[in-house]
């Protein structure tokens, strides 16, 4: 998906109108329309603000599906995890620790 598609997807996912999206990201309404139509590409600052506002990675915003390697996908997941609050981070860490222990135990029993 292109940036314009992802930008529109975020707006619809959050149930925002174009004016609300403009306010949320801190840009002019005209710019929202230009991004969604594919007439314009965002600056690095706008990419960063959009990513932070909607808790997504800049990679997700700009790369087409399939342009990233599987290892890159894992990195993106860890980037998203880093943005979680403390309680969510503890939960994710506990789940990962449990899965790693399970995998190690399985390898020892072979």
PDB file of N, CA and C in Angstrom:
ATOM      1  N   UNK A   1       0.834  -1.190   0.000  1.00  0.00           N
ATOM      2  CA  UNK A   1       0.000   0.000   0.000  1.00  0.00           C
ATOM      3  C   UNK A   1       0.872   1.245   0.000  1.00  0.00           C
ATOM      4  N   UNK A   2       0.428   2.254  -0.665  1.00  0.00           N
ATOM      5  CA  UNK A   2       1.148   3.515  -0.721  1.00  0.00           C
ATOM      6  C   UNK A   2       0.849   4.350   0.521  1.00  0.00           C
ATOM      7  N   UNK A   3       1.627   5.424   0.683  1.00  0.00           N
ATOM      8  CA  UNK A   3       1.375   6.310   1.819  1.00  0.00           C
ATOM      9  C   UNK A   3      -0.062   6.826   1.786  1.00  0.00           C
ATOM     10  N   UNK A   4      -0.533   7.225   0.610  1.00  0.00           N
ATOM     11  CA  UNK A   4      -1.890   7.785   0.527  1.00  0.00           C
ATOM     12  C   UNK A   4      -2.930   6.776   1.009  1.00  0.00           C
ATOM     13  N   UNK A   5      -2.742   5.509   0.653  1.00  0.00           N
ATOM     14  CA  UNK A   5      -3.678   4.467   1.082  1.00  0.00           C
ATOM     15  C   UNK A   5      -3.604   4.256   2.587  1.00  0.00           C
ATOM     16  N   UNK A   6      -2.392   4.220   3.120  1.00  0.00           N
ATOM     17  CA  UNK A   6      -2.222   4.015   4.572  1.00  0.00           C
ATOM     18  C   UNK A   6      -2.789   5.202   5.360  1.00  0.00           C
ATOM     19  N   UNK A   7      -2.539   6.398   4.870  1.00  0.00           N
ATOM     20  CA  UNK A   7      -3.019   7.608   5.541  1.00  0.00           C
ATOM     21  C   UNK A   7      -4.549   7.598   5.603  1.00  0.00           C
ATOM     22  N   UNK A   8      -5.174   7.280   4.479  1.00  0.00           N
ATOM     23  CA  UNK A   8      -6.631   7.181   4.419  1.00  0.00           C
ATOM     24  C   UNK A   8      -7.129   6.054   5.324  1.00  0.00           C
ATOM     25  N   UNK A   9      -6.420   4.940   5.320  1.00  0.00           N
ATOM     26  CA  UNK A   9      -6.786   3.799   6.166  1.00  0.00           C
ATOM     27  C   UNK A   9      -6.783   4.193   7.641  1.00  0.00           C
ATOM     28  N   UNK A  10      -5.764   4.917   8.069  1.00  0.00           N
ATOM     29  CA  UNK A  10      -5.698   5.364   9.465  1.00  0.00           C
ATOM     30  C   UNK A  10      -6.870   6.279   9.806  1.00  0.00           C
ATOM     31  N   UNK A  11      -7.157   7.208   8.914  1.00  0.00           N
ATOM     32  CA  UNK A  11      -8.259   8.146   9.171  1.00  0.00           C
ATOM     33  C   UNK A  11      -9.580   7.399   9.334  1.00  0.00           C
ATOM     34  N   UNK A  12      -9.828   6.461   8.447  1.00  0.00           N
ATOM     35  CA  UNK A  12     -11.084   5.705   8.513  1.00  0.00           C
ATOM     36  C   UNK A  12     -11.111   4.765   9.716  1.00  0.00           C
ATOM     37  N   UNK A  13      -9.968   4.154  10.009  1.00  0.00           N
ATOM     38  CA  UNK A  13      -9.878   3.244  11.156  1.00  0.00           C
ATOM     39  C   UNK A  13     -10.234   3.956  12.453  1.00  0.00           C
ATOM     40  N   UNK A  14      -9.833   5.204  12.575  1.00  0.00           N
ATOM     41  CA  UNK A  14     -10.107   5.978  13.784  1.00  0.00           C
ATOM     42  C   UNK A  14     -11.406   6.778  13.679  1.00  0.00           C
ATOM     43  N   UNK A  15     -12.125   6.621  12.576  1.00  0.00           N
ATOM     44  CA  UNK A  15     -13.411   7.287  12.413  1.00  0.00           C
ATOM     45  C   UNK A  15     -13.313   8.802  12.356  1.00  0.00           C
ATOM     46  N   UNK A  16     -12.254   9.296  11.738  1.00  0.00           N
ATOM     47  CA  UNK A  16     -12.027  10.739  11.678  1.00  0.00           C
ATOM     48  C   UNK A  16     -12.483  11.315  10.343  1.00  0.00           C
ATOM     49  N   UNK A  17     -12.960  12.537  10.387  1.00  0.00           N
ATOM     50  CA  UNK A  17     -13.228  13.277   9.157  1.00  0.00           C
ATOM     51  C   UNK A  17     -11.896  13.857   8.686  1.00  0.00           C
ATOM     52  N   UNK A  18     -11.866  14.369   7.474  1.00  0.00           N
ATOM     53  CA  UNK A  18     -10.630  14.992   7.000  1.00  0.00           C
ATOM     54  C   UNK A  18     -10.218  16.181   7.873  1.00  0.00           C
ATOM     55  N   UNK A  19     -11.152  17.058   8.272  1.00  0.00           N
ATOM     56  CA  UNK A  19     -10.752  18.156   9.172  1.00  0.00           C
ATOM     57  C   UNK A  19     -10.207  17.648  10.515  1.00  0.00           C
ATOM     58  N   UNK A  20     -10.802  16.589  11.057  1.00  0.00           N
ATOM     59  CA  UNK A  20     -10.311  16.024  12.323  1.00  0.00           C
ATOM     60  C   UNK A  20      -8.910  15.440  12.146  1.00  0.00           C
ATOM     61  N   UNK A  21      -8.692  14.786  11.014  1.00  0.00           N
ATOM     62  CA  UNK A  21      -7.371  14.219  10.727  1.00  0.00           C
ATOM     63  C   UNK A  21      -6.335  15.337  10.639  1.00  0.00           C
ATOM     64  N   UNK A  22      -6.700  16.413   9.970  1.00  0.00           N
ATOM     65  CA  UNK A  22      -5.792  17.558   9.851  1.00  0.00           C
ATOM     66  C   UNK A  22      -5.411  18.089  11.230  1.00  0.00           C
ATOM     67  N   UNK A  23      -6.396  18.249  12.109  1.00  0.00           N
ATOM     68  CA  UNK A  23      -6.129  18.736  13.466  1.00  0.00           C
ATOM     69  C   UNK A  23      -5.250  17.765  14.240  1.00  0.00           C
ATOM     70  N   UNK A  24      -5.556  16.483  14.125  1.00  0.00           N
ATOM     71  CA  UNK A  24      -4.832  15.467  14.891  1.00  0.00           C
ATOM     72  C   UNK A  24      -3.350  15.415  14.499  1.00  0.00           C
ATOM     73  N   UNK A  25      -3.077  15.507  13.191  1.00  0.00           N
ATOM     74  CA  UNK A  25      -1.694  15.435  12.711  1.00  0.00           C
ATOM     75  C   UNK A  25      -1.017  16.804  12.749  1.00  0.00           C
ATOM     76  N   UNK A  26      -1.825  17.870  12.765  1.00  0.00           N
ATOM     77  CA  UNK A  26      -1.257  19.220  12.815  1.00  0.00           C
ATOM     78  C   UNK A  26      -0.903  19.760  11.437  1.00  0.00           C
ATOM     79  N   UNK A  27      -1.768  19.467  10.459  1.00  0.00           N
ATOM     80  CA  UNK A  27      -1.552  19.950   9.097  1.00  0.00           C
ATOM     81  C   UNK A  27      -2.835  20.611   8.595  1.00  0.00           C
ATOM     82  N   UNK A  28      -2.744  21.251   7.460  1.00  0.00           N
ATOM     83  CA  UNK A  28      -3.900  21.919   6.862  1.00  0.00           C
ATOM     84  C   UNK A  28      -4.796  20.884   6.183  1.00  0.00           C
ATOM     85  N   UNK A  29      -6.084  21.142   6.166  1.00  0.00           N
ATOM     86  CA  UNK A  29      -7.066  20.253   5.539  1.00  0.00           C
ATOM     87  C   UNK A  29      -6.708  19.952   4.081  1.00  0.00           C
ATOM     88  N   UNK A  30      -6.248  20.970   3.370  1.00  0.00           N
ATOM     89  CA  UNK A  30      -5.865  20.778   1.968  1.00  0.00           C
ATOM     90  C   UNK A  30      -4.777  19.720   1.835  1.00  0.00           C
ATOM     91  N   UNK A  31      -3.864  19.711   2.793  1.00  0.00           N
ATOM     92  CA  UNK A  31      -2.772  18.735   2.748  1.00  0.00           C
ATOM     93  C   UNK A  31      -3.304  17.317   2.965  1.00  0.00           C
ATOM     94  N   UNK A  32      -4.270  17.159   3.858  1.00  0.00           N
ATOM     95  CA  UNK A  32      -4.888  15.840   4.065  1.00  0.00           C
ATOM     96  C   UNK A  32      -5.465  15.353   2.747  1.00  0.00           C
ATOM     97  N   UNK A  33      -6.185  16.213   2.060  1.00  0.00           N
ATOM     98  CA  UNK A  33      -6.789  15.841   0.771  1.00  0.00           C
ATOM     99  C   UNK A  33      -5.721  15.472  -0.252  1.00  0.00           C
ATOM    100  N   UNK A  34      -4.642  16.224  -0.282  1.00  0.00           N
ATOM    101  CA  UNK A  34      -3.556  15.949  -1.238  1.00  0.00           C
ATOM    102  C   UNK A  34      -2.865  14.628  -0.915  1.00  0.00           C
ATOM    103  N   UNK A  35      -2.655  14.336   0.378  1.00  0.00           N
ATOM    104  CA  UNK A  35      -2.044  13.057   0.755  1.00  0.00           C
ATOM    105  C   UNK A  35      -2.945  11.895   0.363  1.00  0.00           C
ATOM    106  N   UNK A  36      -4.233  12.018   0.670  1.00  0.00           N
ATOM    107  CA  UNK A  36      -5.163  10.923   0.400  1.00  0.00           C
ATOM    108  C   UNK A  36      -5.353  10.677  -1.097  1.00  0.00           C
ATOM    109  N   UNK A  37      -5.242  11.712  -1.900  1.00  0.00           N
ATOM    110  CA  UNK A  37      -5.406  11.550  -3.348  1.00  0.00           C
ATOM    111  C   UNK A  37      -4.101  11.125  -4.025  1.00  0.00           C
ATOM    112  N   UNK A  38      -3.003  11.159  -3.275  1.00  0.00           N
ATOM    113  CA  UNK A  38      -1.705  10.797  -3.840  1.00  0.00           C
ATOM    114  C   UNK A  38      -1.031  11.935  -4.587  1.00  0.00           C
ATOM    115  N   UNK A  39      -1.577  13.143  -4.476  1.00  0.00           N
ATOM    116  CA  UNK A  39      -1.005  14.310  -5.154  1.00  0.00           C
ATOM    117  C   UNK A  39       0.267  14.810  -4.481  1.00  0.00           C
ATOM    118  N   UNK A  40       0.436  14.488  -3.216  1.00  0.00           N
ATOM    119  CA  UNK A  40       1.594  14.978  -2.462  1.00  0.00           C
ATOM    120  C   UNK A  40       2.142  13.866  -1.580  1.00  0.00           C
ATOM    121  N   UNK A  41       3.418  13.988  -1.262  1.00  0.00           N
ATOM    122  CA  UNK A  41       4.077  13.073  -0.335  1.00  0.00           C
ATOM    123  C   UNK A  41       4.475  13.874   0.907  1.00  0.00           C
ATOM    124  N   UNK A  42       4.417  13.255   2.074  1.00  0.00           N
ATOM    125  CA  UNK A  42       4.703  13.984   3.316  1.00  0.00           C
ATOM    126  C   UNK A  42       6.191  14.222   3.531  1.00  0.00           C
ATOM    127  N   UNK A  43       6.473  15.247   4.309  1.00  0.00           N
ATOM    128  CA  UNK A  43       7.849  15.487   4.747  1.00  0.00           C
ATOM    129  C   UNK A  43       8.184  14.473   5.840  1.00  0.00           C
ATOM    130  N   UNK A  44       9.444  14.399   6.200  1.00  0.00           N
ATOM    131  CA  UNK A  44       9.845  13.500   7.289  1.00  0.00           C
ATOM    132  C   UNK A  44       9.153  13.879   8.592  1.00  0.00           C
ATOM    133  N   UNK A  45       8.991  15.175   8.813  1.00  0.00           N
ATOM    134  CA  UNK A  45       8.321  15.640  10.030  1.00  0.00           C
ATOM    135  C   UNK A  45       6.875  15.150  10.086  1.00  0.00           C
ATOM    136  N   UNK A  46       6.173  15.228   8.980  1.00  0.00           N
ATOM    137  CA  UNK A  46       4.773  14.776   8.936  1.00  0.00           C
ATOM    138  C   UNK A  46       4.705  13.262   9.091  1.00  0.00           C
ATOM    139  N   UNK A  47       5.632  12.538   8.475  1.00  0.00           N
ATOM    140  CA  UNK A  47       5.682  11.079   8.654  1.00  0.00           C
ATOM    141  C   UNK A  47       5.846  10.731  10.128  1.00  0.00           C
ATOM    142  N   UNK A  48       6.781  11.418  10.771  1.00  0.00           N
ATOM    143  CA  UNK A  48       7.050  11.156  12.186  1.00  0.00           C
ATOM    144  C   UNK A  48       5.825  11.490  13.040  1.00  0.00           C
ATOM    145  N   UNK A  49       5.218  12.645  12.801  1.00  0.00           N
ATOM    146  CA  UNK A  49       4.027  13.034  13.574  1.00  0.00           C
ATOM    147  C   UNK A  49       2.878  12.049  13.378  1.00  0.00           C
ATOM    148  N   UNK A  50       2.686  11.604  12.147  1.00  0.00           N
ATOM    149  CA  UNK A  50       1.615  10.645  11.860  1.00  0.00           C
ATOM    150  C   UNK A  50       1.883   9.330  12.575  1.00  0.00           C
ATOM    151  N   UNK A  51       3.126   8.863  12.507  1.00  0.00           N
ATOM    152  CA  UNK A  51       3.491   7.603  13.160  1.00  0.00           C
ATOM    153  C   UNK A  51       3.278   7.680  14.668  1.00  0.00           C
ATOM    154  N   UNK A  52       3.698   8.759  15.280  1.00  0.00           N
ATOM    155  CA  UNK A  52       3.547   8.923  16.731  1.00  0.00           C
ATOM    156  C   UNK A  52       2.073   9.061  17.104  1.00  0.00           C
ATOM    157  N   UNK A  53       1.342   9.853  16.355  1.00  0.00           N
ATOM    158  CA  UNK A  53      -0.075  10.087  16.647  1.00  0.00           C
ATOM    159  C   UNK A  53      -0.885   8.801  16.622  1.00  0.00           C
ATOM    160  N   UNK A  54      -0.596   7.941  15.643  1.00  0.00           N
ATOM    161  CA  UNK A  54      -1.400   6.730  15.472  1.00  0.00           C
ATOM    162  C   UNK A  54      -0.681   5.453  15.917  1.00  0.00           C
ATOM    163  N   UNK A  55       0.470   5.627  16.560  1.00  0.00           N
ATOM    164  CA  UNK A  55       1.221   4.496  17.111  1.00  0.00           C
ATOM    165  C   UNK A  55       1.523   3.434  16.050  1.00  0.00           C
ATOM    166  N   UNK A  56       2.019   3.894  14.906  1.00  0.00           N
ATOM    167  CA  UNK A  56       2.469   3.000  13.842  1.00  0.00           C
ATOM    168  C   UNK A  56       3.906   3.381  13.507  1.00  0.00           C
ATOM    169  N   UNK A  57       4.589   2.520  12.784  1.00  0.00           N
ATOM    170  CA  UNK A  57       5.963   2.853  12.411  1.00  0.00           C
ATOM    171  C   UNK A  57       5.973   3.648  11.107  1.00  0.00           C
ATOM    172  N   UNK A  58       7.019   4.423  10.926  1.00  0.00           N
ATOM    173  CA  UNK A  58       7.165   5.149   9.668  1.00  0.00           C
ATOM    174  C   UNK A  58       7.359   4.163   8.519  1.00  0.00           C
ATOM    175  N   UNK A  59       8.002   3.040   8.784  1.00  0.00           N
ATOM    176  CA  UNK A  59       8.158   2.013   7.748  1.00  0.00           C
ATOM    177  C   UNK A  59       6.799   1.547   7.246  1.00  0.00           C
ATOM    178  N   UNK A  60       5.871   1.320   8.155  1.00  0.00           N
ATOM    179  CA  UNK A  60       4.536   0.872   7.765  1.00  0.00           C
ATOM    180  C   UNK A  60       3.858   1.916   6.880  1.00  0.00           C
ATOM    181  N   UNK A  61       4.109   3.183   7.188  1.00  0.00           N
ATOM    182  CA  UNK A  61       3.487   4.254   6.418  1.00  0.00           C
ATOM    183  C   UNK A  61       4.034   4.360   4.997  1.00  0.00           C
ATOM    184  N   UNK A  62       5.318   4.071   4.807  1.00  0.00           N
ATOM    185  CA  UNK A  62       5.918   4.365   3.499  1.00  0.00           C
ATOM    186  C   UNK A  62       6.236   3.153   2.634  1.00  0.00           C
ATOM    187  N   UNK A  63       6.388   1.977   3.214  1.00  0.00           N
ATOM    188  CA  UNK A  63       6.748   0.819   2.400  1.00  0.00           C
ATOM    189  C   UNK A  63       5.524   0.072   1.917  1.00  0.00           C
ATOM    190  N   UNK A  64       5.582  -0.379   0.680  1.00  0.00           N
ATOM    191  CA  UNK A  64       4.532  -1.219   0.110  1.00  0.00           C
ATOM    192  C   UNK A  64       4.617  -2.599   0.751  1.00  0.00           C
ATOM    193  N   UNK A  65       3.493  -3.326   0.748  1.00  0.00           N
ATOM    194  CA  UNK A  65       3.503  -4.708   1.230  1.00  0.00           C
ATOM    195  C   UNK A  65       4.499  -5.507   0.393  1.00  0.00           C
ATOM    196  N   UNK A  66       5.284  -6.343   1.052  1.00  0.00           N
ATOM    197  CA  UNK A  66       6.240  -7.185   0.348  1.00  0.00           C
ATOM    198  C   UNK A  66       7.580  -6.529   0.096  1.00  0.00           C
ATOM    199  N   UNK A  67       7.720  -5.253   0.379  1.00  0.00           N
ATOM    200  CA  UNK A  67       9.006  -4.581   0.179  1.00  0.00           C
ATOM    201  C   UNK A  67       9.969  -4.843   1.332  1.00  0.00           C
ATOM    202  N   UNK A  68       9.452  -5.353   2.402  1.00  0.00           N
ATOM    203  CA  UNK A  68      10.272  -5.581   3.585  1.00  0.00           C
ATOM    204  C   UNK A  68      10.566  -7.060   3.736  1.00  0.00           C
ATOM    205  N   UNK A  69      11.719  -7.373   4.266  1.00  0.00           N
ATOM    206  CA  UNK A  69      12.112  -8.750   4.546  1.00  0.00           C
ATOM    207  C   UNK A  69      11.417  -9.215   5.822  1.00  0.00           C
ATOM    208  N   UNK A  70      11.260 -10.546   6.003  1.00  0.00           N
ATOM    209  CA  UNK A  70      10.648 -11.044   7.251  1.00  0.00           C
ATOM    210  C   UNK A  70      11.349 -10.513   8.499  1.00  0.00           C
ATOM    211  N   UNK A  71      12.679 -10.426   8.447  1.00  0.00           N
ATOM    212  CA  UNK A  71      13.429  -9.896   9.591  1.00  0.00           C
ATOM    213  C   UNK A  71      13.013  -8.448   9.860  1.00  0.00           C
ATOM    214  N   UNK A  72      12.769  -7.698   8.809  1.00  0.00           N
ATOM    215  CA  UNK A  72      12.326  -6.318   8.970  1.00  0.00           C
ATOM    216  C   UNK A  72      10.959  -6.260   9.643  1.00  0.00           C
ATOM    217  N   UNK A  73      10.098  -7.214   9.312  1.00  0.00           N
ATOM    218  CA  UNK A  73       8.773  -7.267   9.934  1.00  0.00           C
ATOM    219  C   UNK A  73       8.901  -7.455  11.442  1.00  0.00           C
ATOM    220  N   UNK A  74       9.824  -8.316  11.852  1.00  0.00           N
ATOM    221  CA  UNK A  74      10.052  -8.537  13.277  1.00  0.00           C
ATOM    222  C   UNK A  74      10.557  -7.256  13.938  1.00  0.00           C
ATOM    223  N   UNK A  75      11.450  -6.557  13.269  1.00  0.00           N
ATOM    224  CA  UNK A  75      11.942  -5.284  13.803  1.00  0.00           C
ATOM    225  C   UNK A  75      10.795  -4.286  13.979  1.00  0.00           C
ATOM    226  N   UNK A  76       9.888  -4.264  13.013  1.00  0.00           N
ATOM    227  CA  UNK A  76       8.744  -3.352  13.109  1.00  0.00           C
ATOM    228  C   UNK A  76       7.880  -3.680  14.317  1.00  0.00           C
ATOM    229  N   UNK A  77       7.712  -4.971  14.577  1.00  0.00           N
ATOM    230  CA  UNK A  77       6.917  -5.380  15.738  1.00  0.00           C
ATOM    231  C   UNK A  77       7.587  -4.904  17.030  1.00  0.00           C
ATOM    232  N   UNK A  78       8.907  -5.042  17.096  1.00  0.00           N
ATOM    233  CA  UNK A  78       9.614  -4.590  18.293  1.00  0.00           C
ATOM    234  C   UNK A  78       9.560  -3.067  18.431  1.00  0.00           C
ATOM    235  N   UNK A  79       9.569  -2.359  17.316  1.00  0.00           N
ATOM    236  CA  UNK A  79       9.408  -0.902  17.378  1.00  0.00           C
ATOM    237  C   UNK A  79       8.042  -0.547  17.968  1.00  0.00           C
ATOM    238  N   UNK A  80       7.023  -1.267  17.557  1.00  0.00           N
ATOM    239  CA  UNK A  80       5.673  -1.020  18.083  1.00  0.00           C
ATOM    240  C   UNK A  80       5.610  -1.344  19.569  1.00  0.00           C
ATOM    241  N   UNK A  81       6.279  -2.421  19.967  1.00  0.00           N
ATOM    242  CA  UNK A  81       6.302  -2.817  21.378  1.00  0.00           C
ATOM    243  C   UNK A  81       6.959  -1.729  22.221  1.00  0.00           C
ATOM    244  N   UNK A  82       8.026  -1.126  21.702  1.00  0.00           N
ATOM    245  CA  UNK A  82       8.727  -0.074  22.447  1.00  0.00           C
ATOM    246  C   UNK A  82       7.831   1.121  22.751  1.00  0.00           C
ATOM    247  N   UNK A  83       6.785   1.297  21.984  1.00  0.00           N
ATOM    248  CA  UNK A  83       5.892   2.440  22.174  1.00  0.00           C
ATOM    249  C   UNK A  83       4.762   2.150  23.156  1.00  0.00           C
ATOM    250  N   UNK A  84       4.689   0.918  23.647  1.00  0.00           N
ATOM    251  CA  UNK A  84       3.609   0.539  24.566  1.00  0.00           C
ATOM    252  C   UNK A  84       3.849   1.113  25.955  1.00  0.00           C
ATOM    253  N   UNK A  85       2.763   1.199  26.718  1.00  0.00           N
ATOM    254  CA  UNK A  85       2.920   1.669  28.094  1.00  0.00           C
ATOM    255  C   UNK A  85       3.533   0.550  28.942  1.00  0.00           C
ATOM    256  N   UNK A  86       3.889   0.879  30.171  1.00  0.00           N
ATOM    257  CA  UNK A  86       4.648  -0.037  31.024  1.00  0.00           C
ATOM    258  C   UNK A  86       3.929  -1.364  31.270  1.00  0.00           C
ATOM    259  N   UNK A  87       2.634  -1.328  31.542  1.00  0.00           N
ATOM    260  CA  UNK A  87       1.884  -2.563  31.795  1.00  0.00           C
ATOM    261  C   UNK A  87       1.836  -3.459  30.560  1.00  0.00           C
ATOM    262  N   UNK A  88       1.580  -2.853  29.397  1.00  0.00           N
ATOM    263  CA  UNK A  88       1.551  -3.633  28.157  1.00  0.00           C
ATOM    264  C   UNK A  88       2.924  -4.228  27.873  1.00  0.00           C
ATOM    265  N   UNK A  89       3.966  -3.455  28.120  1.00  0.00           N
ATOM    266  CA  UNK A  89       5.330  -3.922  27.890  1.00  0.00           C
ATOM    267  C   UNK A  89       5.664  -5.110  28.788  1.00  0.00           C
ATOM    268  N   UNK A  90       5.241  -5.062  30.050  1.00  0.00           N
ATOM    269  CA  UNK A  90       5.468  -6.185  30.964  1.00  0.00           C
ATOM    270  C   UNK A  90       4.755  -7.439  30.471  1.00  0.00           C
ATOM    271  N   UNK A  91       3.538  -7.276  29.979  1.00  0.00           N
ATOM    272  CA  UNK A  91       2.772  -8.415  29.471  1.00  0.00           C
ATOM    273  C   UNK A  91       3.463  -9.033  28.261  1.00  0.00           C
ATOM    274  N   UNK A  92       3.864  -8.206  27.320  1.00  0.00           N
ATOM    275  CA  UNK A  92       4.542  -8.707  26.120  1.00  0.00           C
ATOM    276  C   UNK A  92       5.850  -9.395  26.499  1.00  0.00           C
ATOM    277  N   UNK A  93       6.598  -8.810  27.421  1.00  0.00           N
ATOM    278  CA  UNK A  93       7.855  -9.407  27.866  1.00  0.00           C
ATOM    279  C   UNK A  93       7.613 -10.769  28.502  1.00  0.00           C
ATOM    280  N   UNK A  94       6.592 -10.884  29.323  1.00  0.00           N
ATOM    281  CA  UNK A  94       6.266 -12.164  29.961  1.00  0.00           C
ATOM    282  C   UNK A  94       5.912 -13.227  28.929  1.00  0.00           C
ATOM    283  N   UNK A  95       5.117 -12.852  27.946  1.00  0.00           N
ATOM    284  CA  UNK A  95       4.732 -13.800  26.893  1.00  0.00           C
ATOM    285  C   UNK A  95       5.960 -14.235  26.097  1.00  0.00           C
ATOM    286  N   UNK A  96       6.807 -13.285  25.727  1.00  0.00           N
ATOM    287  CA  UNK A  96       8.025 -13.629  24.986  1.00  0.00           C
ATOM    288  C   UNK A  96       8.943 -14.526  25.805  1.00  0.00           C
ATOM    289  N   UNK A  97       9.134 -14.204  27.078  1.00  0.00           N
ATOM    290  CA  UNK A  97       9.970 -15.042  27.946  1.00  0.00           C
ATOM    291  C   UNK A  97       9.428 -16.465  28.011  1.00  0.00           C
ATOM    292  N   UNK A  98       8.118 -16.603  28.143  1.00  0.00           N
ATOM    293  CA  UNK A  98       7.497 -17.930  28.216  1.00  0.00           C
ATOM    294  C   UNK A  98       7.698 -18.699  26.912  1.00  0.00           C
ATOM    295  N   UNK A  99       7.545 -18.030  25.787  1.00  0.00           N
ATOM    296  CA  UNK A  99       7.726 -18.694  24.492  1.00  0.00           C
ATOM    297  C   UNK A  99       9.178 -19.118  24.283  1.00  0.00           C
ATOM    298  N   UNK A 100      10.114 -18.298  24.710  1.00  0.00           N
ATOM    299  CA  UNK A 100      11.533 -18.640  24.583  1.00  0.00           C
ATOM    300  C   UNK A 100      11.859 -19.848  25.451  1.00  0.00           C
ATOM    301  N   UNK A 101      11.374 -19.859  26.690  1.00  0.00           N
ATOM    302  CA  UNK A 101      11.601 -21.011  27.575  1.00  0.00           C
ATOM    303  C   UNK A 101      10.989 -22.281  26.997  1.00  0.00           C
ATOM    304  N   UNK A 102       9.805 -22.172  26.451  1.00  0.00           N
ATOM    305  CA  UNK A 102       9.137 -23.323  25.845  1.00  0.00           C
ATOM    306  C   UNK A 102       9.970 -23.864  24.686  1.00  0.00           C
ATOM    307  N   UNK A 103      10.467 -22.979  23.857  1.00  0.00           N
ATOM    308  CA  UNK A 103      11.294 -23.384  22.714  1.00  0.00           C
ATOM    309  C   UNK A 103      12.588 -24.056  23.183  1.00  0.00           C
ATOM    310  N   UNK A 104      13.227 -23.475  24.182  1.00  0.00           N
ATOM    311  CA  UNK A 104      14.475 -24.053  24.695  1.00  0.00           C
ATOM    312  C   UNK A 104      14.232 -25.425  25.310  1.00  0.00           C
ATOM    313  N   UNK A 105      13.147 -25.578  26.045  1.00  0.00           N
ATOM    314  CA  UNK A 105      12.819 -26.873  26.652  1.00  0.00           C
ATOM    315  C   UNK A 105      12.557 -27.917  25.573  1.00  0.00           C
ATOM    316  N   UNK A 106      11.871 -27.527  24.531  1.00  0.00           N
ATOM    317  CA  UNK A 106      11.581 -28.435  23.420  1.00  0.00           C
ATOM    318  C   UNK A 106      12.874 -28.925  22.765  1.00  0.00           C
ATOM    319  N   UNK A 107      13.823 -28.012  22.596  1.00  0.00           N
ATOM    320  CA  UNK A 107      15.108 -28.373  21.974  1.00  0.00           C
ATOM    321  C   UNK A 107      15.899 -29.325  22.856  1.00  0.00           C
ATOM    322  N   UNK A 108      15.826 -29.137  24.168  1.00  0.00           N
ATOM    323  CA  UNK A 108      16.557 -30.013  25.091  1.00  0.00           C
ATOM    324  C   UNK A 108      15.975 -31.419  25.121  1.00  0.00           C
ATOM    325  N   UNK A 109      14.683 -31.541  24.901  1.00  0.00           N
ATOM    326  CA  UNK A 109      14.019 -32.841  24.962  1.00  0.00           C
ATOM    327  C   UNK A 109      14.171 -33.649  23.672  1.00  0.00           C
ATOM    328  N   UNK A 110      14.723 -33.092  22.650  1.00  0.00           N
ATOM    329  CA  UNK A 110      14.908 -33.810  21.377  1.00  0.00           C
ATOM    330  C   UNK A 110      16.021 -34.783  21.442  1.00  0.00           C
TER     331      UNK A 110
END
